[in-house]
Tab-separated table of C-alpha atoms and ligand atoms in Angstrom:
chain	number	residue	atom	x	y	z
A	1	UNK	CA	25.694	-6.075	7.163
A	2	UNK	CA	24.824	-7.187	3.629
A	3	UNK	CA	22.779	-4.379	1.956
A	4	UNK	CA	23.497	-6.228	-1.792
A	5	UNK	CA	25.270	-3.333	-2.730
A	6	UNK	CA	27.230	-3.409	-6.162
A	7	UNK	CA	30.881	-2.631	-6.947
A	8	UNK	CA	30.618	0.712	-8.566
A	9	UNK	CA	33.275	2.003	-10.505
A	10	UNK	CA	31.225	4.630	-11.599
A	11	UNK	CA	33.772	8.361	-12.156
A	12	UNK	CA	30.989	10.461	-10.362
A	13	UNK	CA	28.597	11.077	-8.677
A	14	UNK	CA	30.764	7.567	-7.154
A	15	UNK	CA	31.005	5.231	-4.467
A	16	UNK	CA	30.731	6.195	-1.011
A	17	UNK	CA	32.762	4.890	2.388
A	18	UNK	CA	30.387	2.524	3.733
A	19	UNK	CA	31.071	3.419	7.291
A	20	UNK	CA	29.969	7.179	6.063
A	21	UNK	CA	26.564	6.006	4.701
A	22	UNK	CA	25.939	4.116	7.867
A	23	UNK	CA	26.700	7.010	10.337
A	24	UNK	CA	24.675	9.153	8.221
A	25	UNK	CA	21.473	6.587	8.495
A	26	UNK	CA	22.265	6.669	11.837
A	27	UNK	CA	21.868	9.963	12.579
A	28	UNK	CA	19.432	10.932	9.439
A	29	UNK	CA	16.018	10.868	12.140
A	30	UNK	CA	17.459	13.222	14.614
A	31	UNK	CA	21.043	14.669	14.140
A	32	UNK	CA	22.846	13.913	17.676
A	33	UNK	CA	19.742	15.445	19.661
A	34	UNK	CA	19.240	18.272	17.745
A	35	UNK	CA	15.552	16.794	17.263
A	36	UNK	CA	15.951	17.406	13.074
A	37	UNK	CA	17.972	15.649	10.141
A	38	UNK	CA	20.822	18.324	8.689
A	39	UNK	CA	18.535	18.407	5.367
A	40	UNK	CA	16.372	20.155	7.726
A	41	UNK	CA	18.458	22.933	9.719
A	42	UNK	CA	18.895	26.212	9.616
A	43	UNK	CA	22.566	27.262	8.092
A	44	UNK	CA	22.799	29.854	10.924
A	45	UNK	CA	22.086	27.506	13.820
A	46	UNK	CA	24.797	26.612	15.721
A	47	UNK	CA	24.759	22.456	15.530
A	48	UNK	CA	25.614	23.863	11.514
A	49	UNK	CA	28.151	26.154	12.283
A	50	UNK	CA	29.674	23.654	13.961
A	51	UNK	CA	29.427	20.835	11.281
A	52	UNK	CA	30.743	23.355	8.458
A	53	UNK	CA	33.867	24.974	10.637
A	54	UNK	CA	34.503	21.005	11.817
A	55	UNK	CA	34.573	19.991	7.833
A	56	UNK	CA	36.749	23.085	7.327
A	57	UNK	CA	39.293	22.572	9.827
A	58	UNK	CA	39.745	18.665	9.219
A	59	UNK	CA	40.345	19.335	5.626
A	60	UNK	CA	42.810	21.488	7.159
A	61	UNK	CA	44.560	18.990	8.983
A	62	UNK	CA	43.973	16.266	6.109
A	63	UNK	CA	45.939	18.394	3.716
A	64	UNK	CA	47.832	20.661	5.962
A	65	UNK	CA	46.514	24.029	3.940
A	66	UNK	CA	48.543	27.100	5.302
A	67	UNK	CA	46.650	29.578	7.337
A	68	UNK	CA	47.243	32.107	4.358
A	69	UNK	CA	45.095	30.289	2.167
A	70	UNK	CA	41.440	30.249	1.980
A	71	UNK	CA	38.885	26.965	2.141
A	72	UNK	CA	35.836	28.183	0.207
A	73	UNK	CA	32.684	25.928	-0.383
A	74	UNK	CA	30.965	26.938	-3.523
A	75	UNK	CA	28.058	25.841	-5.065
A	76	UNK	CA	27.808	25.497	-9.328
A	77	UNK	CA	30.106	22.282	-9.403
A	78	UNK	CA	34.014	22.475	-10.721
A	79	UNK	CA	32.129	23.485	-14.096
A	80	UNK	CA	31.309	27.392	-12.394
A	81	UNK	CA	35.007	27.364	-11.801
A	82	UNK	CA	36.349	26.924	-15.327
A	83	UNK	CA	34.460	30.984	-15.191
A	84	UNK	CA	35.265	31.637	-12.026
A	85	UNK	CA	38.734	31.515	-12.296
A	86	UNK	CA	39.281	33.560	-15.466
A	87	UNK	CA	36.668	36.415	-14.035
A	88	UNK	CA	38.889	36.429	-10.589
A	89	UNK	CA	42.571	35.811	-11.555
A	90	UNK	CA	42.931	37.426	-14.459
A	91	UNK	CA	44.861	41.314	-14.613
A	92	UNK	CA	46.853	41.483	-17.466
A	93	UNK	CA	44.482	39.581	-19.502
A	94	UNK	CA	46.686	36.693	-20.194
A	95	UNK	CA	46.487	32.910	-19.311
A	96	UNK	CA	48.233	29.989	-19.517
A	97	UNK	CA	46.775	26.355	-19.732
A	98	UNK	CA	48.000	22.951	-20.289
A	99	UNK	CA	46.113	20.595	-22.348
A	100	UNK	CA	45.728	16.968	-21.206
A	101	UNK	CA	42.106	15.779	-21.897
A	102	UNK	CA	38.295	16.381	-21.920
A	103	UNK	CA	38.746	18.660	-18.712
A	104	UNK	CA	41.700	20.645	-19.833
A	105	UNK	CA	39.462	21.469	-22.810
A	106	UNK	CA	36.520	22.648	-21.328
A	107	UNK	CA	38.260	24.839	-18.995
A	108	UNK	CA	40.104	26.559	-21.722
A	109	UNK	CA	36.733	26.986	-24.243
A	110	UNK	CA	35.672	28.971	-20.906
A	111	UNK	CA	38.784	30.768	-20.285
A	112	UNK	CA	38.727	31.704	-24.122
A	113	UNK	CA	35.646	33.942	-23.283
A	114	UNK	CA	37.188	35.706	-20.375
A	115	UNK	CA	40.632	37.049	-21.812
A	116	UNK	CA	43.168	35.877	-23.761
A	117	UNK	CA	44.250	31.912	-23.170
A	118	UNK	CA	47.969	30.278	-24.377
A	119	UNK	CA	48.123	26.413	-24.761
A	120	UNK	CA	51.651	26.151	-24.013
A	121	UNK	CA	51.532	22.936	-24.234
A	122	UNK	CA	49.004	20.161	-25.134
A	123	UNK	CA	48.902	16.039	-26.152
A	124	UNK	CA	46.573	16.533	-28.068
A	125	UNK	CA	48.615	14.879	-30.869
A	126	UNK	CA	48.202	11.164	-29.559
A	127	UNK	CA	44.603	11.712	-27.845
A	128	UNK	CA	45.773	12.628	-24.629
A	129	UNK	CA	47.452	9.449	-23.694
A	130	UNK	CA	50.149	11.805	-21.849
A	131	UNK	CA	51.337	14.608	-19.951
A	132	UNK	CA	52.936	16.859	-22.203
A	133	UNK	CA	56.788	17.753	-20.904
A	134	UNK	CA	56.121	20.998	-18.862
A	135	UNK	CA	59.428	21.875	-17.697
A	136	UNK	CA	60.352	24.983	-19.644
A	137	UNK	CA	56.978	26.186	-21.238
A	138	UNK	CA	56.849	28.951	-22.928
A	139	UNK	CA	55.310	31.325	-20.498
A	140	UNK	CA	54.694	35.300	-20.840
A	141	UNK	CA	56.030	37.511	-18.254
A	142	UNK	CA	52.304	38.998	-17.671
A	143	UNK	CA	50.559	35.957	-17.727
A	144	UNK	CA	47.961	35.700	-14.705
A	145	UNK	CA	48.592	31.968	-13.526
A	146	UNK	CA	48.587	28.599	-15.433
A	147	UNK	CA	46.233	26.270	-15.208
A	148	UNK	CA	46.258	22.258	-15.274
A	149	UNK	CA	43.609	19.853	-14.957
A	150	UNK	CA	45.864	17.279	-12.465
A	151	UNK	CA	43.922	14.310	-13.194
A	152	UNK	CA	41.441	13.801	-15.709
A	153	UNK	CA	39.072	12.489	-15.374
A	154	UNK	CA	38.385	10.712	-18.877
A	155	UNK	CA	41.344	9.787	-20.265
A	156	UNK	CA	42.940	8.717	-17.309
A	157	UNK	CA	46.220	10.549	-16.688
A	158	UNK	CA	47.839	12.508	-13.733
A	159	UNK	CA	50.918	14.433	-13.839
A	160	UNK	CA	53.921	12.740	-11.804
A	161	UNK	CA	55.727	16.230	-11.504
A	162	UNK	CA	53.887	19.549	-11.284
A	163	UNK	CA	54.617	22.162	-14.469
A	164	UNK	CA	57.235	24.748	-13.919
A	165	UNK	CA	55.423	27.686	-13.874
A	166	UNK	CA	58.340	30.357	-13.745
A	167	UNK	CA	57.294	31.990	-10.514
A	168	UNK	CA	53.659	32.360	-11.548
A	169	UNK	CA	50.445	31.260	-10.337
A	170	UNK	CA	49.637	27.624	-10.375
A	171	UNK	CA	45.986	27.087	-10.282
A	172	UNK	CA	44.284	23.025	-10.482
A	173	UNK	CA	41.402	21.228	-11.018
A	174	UNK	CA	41.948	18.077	-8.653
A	175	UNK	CA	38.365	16.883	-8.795
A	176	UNK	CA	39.099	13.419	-9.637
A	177	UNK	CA	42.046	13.027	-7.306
A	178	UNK	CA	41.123	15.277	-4.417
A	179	UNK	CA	42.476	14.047	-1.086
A	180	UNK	CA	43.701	10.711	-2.688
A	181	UNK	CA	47.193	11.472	-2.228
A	182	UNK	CA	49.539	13.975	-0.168
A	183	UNK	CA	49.237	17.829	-1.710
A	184	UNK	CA	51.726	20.573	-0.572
A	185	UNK	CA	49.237	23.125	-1.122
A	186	UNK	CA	52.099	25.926	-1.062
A	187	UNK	CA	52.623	25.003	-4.825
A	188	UNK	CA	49.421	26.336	-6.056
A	189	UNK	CA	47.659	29.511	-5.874
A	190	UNK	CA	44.264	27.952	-6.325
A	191	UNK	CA	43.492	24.272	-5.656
A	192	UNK	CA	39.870	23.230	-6.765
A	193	UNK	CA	37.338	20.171	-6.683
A	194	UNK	CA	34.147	19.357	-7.293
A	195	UNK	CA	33.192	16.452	-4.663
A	196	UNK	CA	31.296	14.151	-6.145
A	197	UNK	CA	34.579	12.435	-7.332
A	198	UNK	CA	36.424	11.516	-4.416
A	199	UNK	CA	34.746	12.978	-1.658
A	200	UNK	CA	30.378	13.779	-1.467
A	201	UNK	CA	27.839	14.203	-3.536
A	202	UNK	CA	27.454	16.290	-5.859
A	203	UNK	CA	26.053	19.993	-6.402
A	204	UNK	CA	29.618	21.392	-4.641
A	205	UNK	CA	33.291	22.831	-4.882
A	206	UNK	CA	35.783	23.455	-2.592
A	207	UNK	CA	38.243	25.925	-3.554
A	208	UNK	CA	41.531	26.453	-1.753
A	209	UNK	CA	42.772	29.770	-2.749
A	210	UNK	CA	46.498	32.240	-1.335
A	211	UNK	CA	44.598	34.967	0.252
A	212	UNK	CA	46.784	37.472	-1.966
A	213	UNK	CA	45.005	36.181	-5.261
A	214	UNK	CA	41.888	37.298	-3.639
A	215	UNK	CA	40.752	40.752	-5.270
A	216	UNK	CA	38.654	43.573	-4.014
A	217	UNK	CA	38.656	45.221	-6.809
A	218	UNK	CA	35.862	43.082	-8.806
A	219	UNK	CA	32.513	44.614	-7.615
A	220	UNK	CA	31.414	44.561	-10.947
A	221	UNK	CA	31.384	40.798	-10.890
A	222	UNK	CA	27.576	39.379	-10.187
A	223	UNK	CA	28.574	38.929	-6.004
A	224	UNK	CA	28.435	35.499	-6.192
A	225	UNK	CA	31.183	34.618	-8.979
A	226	UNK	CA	33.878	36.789	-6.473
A	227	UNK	CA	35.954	35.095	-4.421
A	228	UNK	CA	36.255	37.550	-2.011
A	229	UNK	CA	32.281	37.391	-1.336
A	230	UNK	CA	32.827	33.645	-0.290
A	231	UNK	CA	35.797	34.457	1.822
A	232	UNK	CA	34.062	37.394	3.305
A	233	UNK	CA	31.092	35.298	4.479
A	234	UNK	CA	32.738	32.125	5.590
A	235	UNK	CA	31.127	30.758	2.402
A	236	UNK	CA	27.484	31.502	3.873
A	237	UNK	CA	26.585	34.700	1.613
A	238	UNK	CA	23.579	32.267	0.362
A	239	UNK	CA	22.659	29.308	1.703
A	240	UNK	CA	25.572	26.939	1.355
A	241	UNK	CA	25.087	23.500	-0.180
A	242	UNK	CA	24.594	22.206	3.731
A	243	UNK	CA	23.993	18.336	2.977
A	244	UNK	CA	26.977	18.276	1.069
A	245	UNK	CA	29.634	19.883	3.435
A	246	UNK	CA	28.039	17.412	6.157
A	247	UNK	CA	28.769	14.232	4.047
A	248	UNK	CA	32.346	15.886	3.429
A	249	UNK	CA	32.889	16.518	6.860
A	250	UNK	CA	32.445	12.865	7.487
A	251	UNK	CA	34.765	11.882	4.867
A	252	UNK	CA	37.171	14.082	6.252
A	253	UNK	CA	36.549	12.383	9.460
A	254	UNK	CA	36.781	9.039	7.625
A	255	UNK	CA	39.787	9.531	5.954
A	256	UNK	CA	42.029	10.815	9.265
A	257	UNK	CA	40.842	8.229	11.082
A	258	UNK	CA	42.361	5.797	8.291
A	259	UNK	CA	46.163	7.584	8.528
A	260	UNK	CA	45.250	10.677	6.467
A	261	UNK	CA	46.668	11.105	2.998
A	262	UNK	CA	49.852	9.477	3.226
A	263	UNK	CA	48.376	6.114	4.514
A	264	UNK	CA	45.141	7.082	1.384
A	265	UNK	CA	48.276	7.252	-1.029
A	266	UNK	CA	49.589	4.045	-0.085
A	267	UNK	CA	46.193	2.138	0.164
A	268	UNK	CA	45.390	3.904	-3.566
A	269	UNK	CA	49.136	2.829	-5.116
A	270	UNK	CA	48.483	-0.279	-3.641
A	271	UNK	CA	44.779	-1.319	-5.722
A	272	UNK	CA	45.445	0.465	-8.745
A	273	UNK	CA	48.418	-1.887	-8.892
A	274	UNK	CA	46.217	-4.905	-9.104
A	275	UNK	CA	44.410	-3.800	-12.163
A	276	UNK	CA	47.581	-2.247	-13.964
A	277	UNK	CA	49.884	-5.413	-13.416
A	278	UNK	CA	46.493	-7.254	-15.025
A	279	UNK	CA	46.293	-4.901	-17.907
A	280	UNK	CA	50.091	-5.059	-18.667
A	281	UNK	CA	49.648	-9.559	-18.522
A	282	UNK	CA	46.449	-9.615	-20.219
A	283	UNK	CA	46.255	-10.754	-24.057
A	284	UNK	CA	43.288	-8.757	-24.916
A	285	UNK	CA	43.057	-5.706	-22.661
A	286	UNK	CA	45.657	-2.880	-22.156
A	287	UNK	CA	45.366	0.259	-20.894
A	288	UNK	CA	45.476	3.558	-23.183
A	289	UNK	CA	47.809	5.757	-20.749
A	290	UNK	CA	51.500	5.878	-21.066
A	291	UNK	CA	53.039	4.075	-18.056
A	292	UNK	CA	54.655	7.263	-16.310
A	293	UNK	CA	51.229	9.123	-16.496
A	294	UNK	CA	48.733	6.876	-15.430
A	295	UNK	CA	46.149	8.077	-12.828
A	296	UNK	CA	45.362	5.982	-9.716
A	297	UNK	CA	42.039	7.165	-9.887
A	298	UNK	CA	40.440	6.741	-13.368
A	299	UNK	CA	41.609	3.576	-15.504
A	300	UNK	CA	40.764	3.165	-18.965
A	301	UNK	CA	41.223	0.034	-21.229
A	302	UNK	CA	40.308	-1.249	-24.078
A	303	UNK	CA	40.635	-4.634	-26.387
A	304	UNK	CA	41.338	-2.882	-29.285
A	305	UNK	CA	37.754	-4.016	-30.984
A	306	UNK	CA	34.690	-1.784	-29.931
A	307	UNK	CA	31.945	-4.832	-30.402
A	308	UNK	CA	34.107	-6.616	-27.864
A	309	UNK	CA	34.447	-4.044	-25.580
A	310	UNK	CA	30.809	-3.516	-25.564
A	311	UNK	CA	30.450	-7.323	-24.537
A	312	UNK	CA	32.963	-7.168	-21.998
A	313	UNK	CA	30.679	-4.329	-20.211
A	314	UNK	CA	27.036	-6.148	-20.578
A	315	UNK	CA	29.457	-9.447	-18.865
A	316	UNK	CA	30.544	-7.380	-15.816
A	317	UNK	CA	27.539	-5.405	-15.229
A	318	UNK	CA	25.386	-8.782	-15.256
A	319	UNK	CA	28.312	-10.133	-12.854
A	320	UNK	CA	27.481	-7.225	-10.314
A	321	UNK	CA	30.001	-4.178	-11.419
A	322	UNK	CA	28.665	-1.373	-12.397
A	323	UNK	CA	29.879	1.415	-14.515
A	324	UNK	CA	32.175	0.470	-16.328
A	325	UNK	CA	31.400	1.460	-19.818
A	326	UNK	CA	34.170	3.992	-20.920
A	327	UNK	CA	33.280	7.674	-21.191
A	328	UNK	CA	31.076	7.991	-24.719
A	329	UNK	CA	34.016	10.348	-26.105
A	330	UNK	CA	36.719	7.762	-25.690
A	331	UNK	CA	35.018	4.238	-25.773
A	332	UNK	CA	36.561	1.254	-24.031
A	333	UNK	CA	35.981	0.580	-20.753
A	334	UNK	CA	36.904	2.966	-17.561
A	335	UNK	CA	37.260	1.393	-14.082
A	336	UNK	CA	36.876	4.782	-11.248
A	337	UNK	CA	38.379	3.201	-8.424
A	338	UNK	CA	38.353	6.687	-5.807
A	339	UNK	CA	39.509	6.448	-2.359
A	340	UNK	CA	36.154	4.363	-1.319
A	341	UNK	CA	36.390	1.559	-3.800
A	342	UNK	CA	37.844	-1.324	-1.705
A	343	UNK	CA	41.056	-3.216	-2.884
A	344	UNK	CA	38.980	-6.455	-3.123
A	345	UNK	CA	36.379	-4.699	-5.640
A	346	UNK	CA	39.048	-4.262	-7.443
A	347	UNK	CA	40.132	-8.044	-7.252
A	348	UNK	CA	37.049	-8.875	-8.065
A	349	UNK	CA	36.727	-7.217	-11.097
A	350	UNK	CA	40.339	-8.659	-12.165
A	351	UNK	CA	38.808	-12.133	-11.638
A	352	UNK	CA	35.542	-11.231	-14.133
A	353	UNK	CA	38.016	-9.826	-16.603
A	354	UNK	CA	40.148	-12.929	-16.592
A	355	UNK	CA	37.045	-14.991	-17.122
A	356	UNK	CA	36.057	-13.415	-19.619
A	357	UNK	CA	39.295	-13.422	-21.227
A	358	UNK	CA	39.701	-16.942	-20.441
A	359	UNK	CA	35.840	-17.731	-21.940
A	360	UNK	CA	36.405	-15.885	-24.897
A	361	UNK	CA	39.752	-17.659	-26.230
A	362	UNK	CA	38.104	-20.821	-24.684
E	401	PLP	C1	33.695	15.971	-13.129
E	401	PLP	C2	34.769	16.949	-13.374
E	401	PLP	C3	34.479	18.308	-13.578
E	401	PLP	C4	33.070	18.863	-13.615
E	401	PLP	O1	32.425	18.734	-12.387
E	401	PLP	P1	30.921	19.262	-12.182
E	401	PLP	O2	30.760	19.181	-10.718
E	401	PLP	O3	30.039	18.324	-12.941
E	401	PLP	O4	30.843	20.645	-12.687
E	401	PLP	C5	35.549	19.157	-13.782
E	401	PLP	N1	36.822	18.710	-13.775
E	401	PLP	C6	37.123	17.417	-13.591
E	401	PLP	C7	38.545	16.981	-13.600
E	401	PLP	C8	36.099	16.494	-13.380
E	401	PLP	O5	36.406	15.197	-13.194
């Protein structure tokens, strides 16, 4: 069916599965004879129950979690986590975090209020066009965990190999790269994402935390920034963010029913391929990410002239792609292209660049 939908490369709130949105319409008058839409239910009821322990346990499956670690669905965004973290990990007072990006940064101004935070290591120095070498940081015996931002979102880099953390803690924000690849979740301590990237909309975090980092000893803590509070009620203390774990469930849903992760890392390897072999040919774009580091998820380019750049957007967006106006703190361009952006948008938007290459030096 032809809704006239646009190719959004928008980094989030982004671009849904299709099929999702339609099952969703589908079932949006009366939720498989429940006589209500989910908006509308009661979090207790059982048709709920069932939704959010059928989202938890196919994220299970999706990503294999452990049954030592905890799935927690938290309201406040990935942003309430930068806090979060810090108030629930921290003992000795000491953290360690790796700076990449925009993300990185934000999490670590936050962290900075909470106890004391080391930047072991940070790429700053070229604008965060890389992941730092993390293989024999500089790491405290008390530190608490160490913290990465695996794929950020701005500047367009993921690590290829996870930081050697000495034995301690690794905790990560995956927001932008959530279920887009395989994850051996027994690496990390804490796993978190906001959805809104790769998965729902927005308004939500999941957070997959060991059960052992989980404290008791925090009842100081306002009861909703404790982990164990979440845990403790299923993540129902309040009312949850309902609509949101029902769209994830779906994706969930969506994405087994496509192979899982290993077939979503191949599909993903696969498009962002078309647009970096582009970006390495072209003449007057290239992209700003060093070659090892580049995410699969979040693309940025440039032309090297900011006027130009700015034409290059108003040309796409009037030829139906949307979004892709880089992030106002870098510039450029950005293409998202998340786990529901379809290879041929992609191939698409190769062919608009290439005219407009093409019509420019024409
Ligand atoms: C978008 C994003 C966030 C912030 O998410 P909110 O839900 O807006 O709080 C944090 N980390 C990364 C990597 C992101 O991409």
């Amino acid at each position: 069916m032809n809704y006239d939908r646009t190719y959004n490369f928008s980094a989030g709130p982004a671009t849904m599965p299709e099929p999702v949105l339609e099952e969703i319409r589908d079932e949006m008058m009366n939720y498989q004879g429940s006589g209500m839409c989910v908006m509308e239910m009661s979090h207790r009821s059982k048709e709920f129950i069932k939704i959010a322990s059928e989202a938890e346990q196919d994220l299970r499956d999706l990503m294999q979690i452990p049954d030592n670690y905890k799935v927690l669905f938290i309201q406040g965004g990935a942003t309430l986590q930068f806090s979060m973290i810090p108030m629930n990990l921290t003992k000795y007072g000491k953290a360690v975090y790796i700076e990449t990006g925009a993300w990185s940064k934000k999490a670590i101004a936050e962290a900075k209020k909470e106890g004391e935070v080391i930047v072991a290591a940070s790429s700053k120095d070229k604008n965060y066009s890389y992941i730092p070498d993390c293989s024999d940081l500089d790491i405290p015996e008390d530190t608490d965990y160490v913290y990465i931002c695996e794929n950020e979102t701005i500047h367009g880099l993921t690590y290829s190999t996870l930081p050697n953390t000495k034995g301690h803690v690794l905790v990560s924000d995956q927001s932008s790269m959530f279920l887009s690849r395989p994850c051996n979740v027994s690496d990390y301590g804490l796993i978190y994402a906001g959805v809104q990237k790769n998965v729902g909309p927005a308004g939500m975090v999941i957070v997959i935390i060991r059960e052992n980092l989980i404290r008791d000893d925090l009842t100081n803590l306002p009861s909703y920034l404790q982990y164990k509070i979440h845990a403790d009620n299923d993540s129902m203390y309040n009312t949850p963010n309902c609509w949101a774990i029902y769209v994830c469930g779906k994706v969930f849903k969506y994405l087994k029913s496509l192979g899982g992760l290993e077939a979503m890392a191949a599909i993903n390897e696969d498009k962002a391929k078309v647009l970096y072999d582009f970006l390495d040919s072209s003449a007057m774009f290239h992209g700003t990410v060093e070659k090892k580091d580049r995410s699969l998820m979040n693309v940025p380019f440039v032309t090297g002239d900011a006027d130009l750049d700015a034409k290059v957007v108003a040309y796409t967006k009037a030829a139906g792609f949307d979004n892709l106006k880089g992030h106002r703190s870098v510039g450029g361009l950005r293409a998202s292209i998340y786990n529901a952006m379809p290879k041929e948008g992609v191939e698409a938007l190769v062919d608009c660049l290439k005219r407009f290459e093409n019509e420019y030096h024409g």
